[in-house]
Amino acid sequence: MKRALVHGAACKAPGENPKRSITRSRAVLSYSCSLARVLYVLVSSIMGYWDLEEGKDCVGKTWITTKLGTAIGLVGSAYHLVLIQPESSLEALTRAANGTVTMASLGAIFGVTTCLSAHVRDAPDDPTNYFLGGCASGVFLGARTHSVVTGTTACLGLGIVAMLTKVGKKEGWRLSGEPRL
């Protein structure tokens, strides 16, 4: 029977009946396994992002990045609610919606900026487009938190990560798997 590895612990396969536990660490592990499966299905279903031509189908690319941001926001919100228990159902709903909408917005801003930058600059495969998309998402995060330092740091951090992701995709970098000989 196959088991997924999440944070160094084995998760039960989807067909198995998970045991319930009182301890918080086991509850977090159970949530981790379930959320990892959901995220895997979502990410694998929207990996068509790289299939779309850069600078062309901006609506399609933005839709994909928004869905991915939403999925990541849902997973992050679920972790947050499990680890920091809310006092009421309304607080839980507000915190979950806040985190999910923020991440979905970051995905949408990244998708629009990257695609429009590629279209306007007439340089579809330039990694600078991805830097601009990541930077625009970081600026939004800074505005959301009312912090110039957060915005600047997130702009540089997300921009560099996005740019390196594009460069890695172009050059065939791999993070896992068998080494090439």
C-alpha positions in Angstrom: 0.0 0.0 0.0 1.5 3.4 -1.0 2.0 6.1 1.6 2.7 9.7 1.0 5.4 11.5 3.0 4.4 14.8 4.6 6.8 16.5 6.9 8.7 13.3 7.4 5.7 11.3 8.5 3.9 8.7 6.5 0.3 9.5 5.5 -2.2 6.8 4.9 -3.4 6.0 1.4 -6.7 7.5 0.4 -8.5 4.1 0.8 -7.4 3.6 4.4 -9.5 4.6 7.4 -7.4 7.2 9.3 -7.4 6.8 13.1 -8.6 9.7 15.2 -6.4 11.0 17.9 -6.8 13.4 20.7 -3.3 14.9 20.5 -2.8 18.1 18.5 0.2 16.8 16.7 -1.7 13.8 15.3 -4.6 16.1 14.3 -2.2 18.3 12.5 -0.6 15.3 10.8 -4.1 14.1 9.7 -4.9 17.5 8.3 -1.5 17.6 6.7 -2.1 14.4 4.9 -5.6 15.3 3.7 -4.5 18.8 2.6 -1.4 17.4 0.9 -3.7 15.1 -1.2 -6.1 17.9 -2.0 -3.2 20.3 -3.0 -1.6 17.5 -5.1 -4.8 17.0 -7.0 -5.3 20.8 -7.5 -1.7 21.5 -8.6 -1.6 18.5 -11.0 -4.9 19.6 -12.5 -3.7 23.2 -13.2 -0.2 22.5 -14.4 -1.3 23.5 -17.8 0.2 26.9 -17.0 3.4 26.1 -18.8 1.4 24.8 -21.8 -0.1 28.2 -22.6 2.0 30.6 -24.7 3.6 33.4 -22.8 2.0 36.9 -23.5 -1.0 35.5 -25.3 -3.9 33.9 -23.3 -3.7 36.3 -20.3 -7.1 35.4 -19.0 -6.3 31.7 -19.1 -2.9 32.2 -17.3 -4.5 34.5 -14.8 -7.2 32.0 -14.1 -4.7 29.2 -13.5 -2.5 31.3 -11.1 -5.6 32.5 -9.3 -6.7 28.9 -8.7 -3.3 27.9 -7.5 -3.2 30.9 -5.1 -6.6 29.9 -3.8 -5.5 26.3 -3.2 -2.4 27.5 -1.3 -4.5 30.0 0.6 -7.0 27.2 1.6 -4.2 25.0 2.8 -2.5 27.8 4.7 -5.8 28.8 6.3 -6.5 25.2 7.4 -3.1 25.0 9.0 -3.6 28.3 10.7 -7.0 27.3 12.1 -5.8 24.0 13.4 -2.6 25.4 15.1 -4.2 28.6 16.4 -7.7 27.7 17.5 -10.3 30.5 16.9 -12.7 31.4 19.7 -15.8 31.4 17.5 -17.0 30.1 14.2 -17.3 33.6 12.8 -13.6 34.2 13.7 -12.6 31.0 12.0 -14.6 31.9 8.8 -13.1 35.4 8.8 -9.5 34.2 9.2 -10.0 31.5 6.5 -11.5 33.9 4.0 -8.9 36.5 4.7 -6.0 34.2 4.1 -7.6 32.5 1.0 -8.6 35.8 -0.6 -5.2 37.3 -0.1 -3.4 34.3 -1.7 -5.9 34.2 -4.6 -5.2 38.0 -5.1 -1.5 37.4 -5.1 -2.0 34.7 -7.8 -4.2 36.9 -9.9 -1.8 39.8 -9.7 1.1 37.6 -10.6 -0.7 36.1 -13.6 -1.9 39.5 -15.0 1.4 41.3 -14.5 3.5 38.5 -16.0 1.3 38.0 -19.0 0.8 41.7 -19.7 4.5 42.4 -19.3 5.3 39.7 -21.8 2.7 41.1 -24.2 3.7 44.8 -23.9 7.5 44.3 -23.9 7.1 41.8 -26.8 9.6 39.5 -25.0 7.5 36.5 -24.1 10.3 34.2 -22.7 12.2 36.9 -20.8 12.5 36.0 -17.1 12.2 39.7 -16.3 8.4 39.3 -16.9 8.3 36.8 -14.0 10.4 39.2 -11.8 7.8 41.9 -12.5 4.9 39.6 -11.7 6.5 38.5 -8.4 7.4 42.1 -7.5 3.8 43.3 -8.2 2.5 40.5 -5.9 5.0 41.6 -3.2 3.9 45.2 -3.5 0.3 44.1 -3.0 1.4 42.2 0.1 3.1 45.3 1.4 0.0 47.4 0.8 -2.1 44.8 2.5 0.0 44.9 5.6 0.5 48.7 5.5 4.3 48.1 5.6 6.9 49.5 3.1 9.5 47.1 4.5 7.2 44.1 3.9 6.3 45.3 0.4 10.0 45.9 -0.6 11.2 42.6 0.9 8.3 40.7 -0.7 8.8 42.4 -4.0 12.4 41.4 -4.2 11.9 37.9 -2.7 8.9 36.9 -4.8 10.4 38.5 -7.9 13.6 36.6 -7.6 11.9 33.3 -6.8 9.6 33.8 -9.9 12.5 34.8 -12.1 14.6 31.8 -11.0 11.5 29.5 -11.6 11.3 30.8 -15.2 15.0 30.4 -15.8 14.9 26.9 -14.3 12.0 26.0 -16.5 13.8 27.3 -19.6 17.1 25.6 -18.8 15.6 22.3 -17.5 16.6 22.5 -13.9 15.3 19.7 -11.7 14.8 19.7 -7.9 14.2 16.0 -7.5 14.5 12.7 -9.4 17.4 10.6 -10.7 20.6 12.4 -11.6 21.3 12.8 -15.3 24.5 11.1 -16.4 
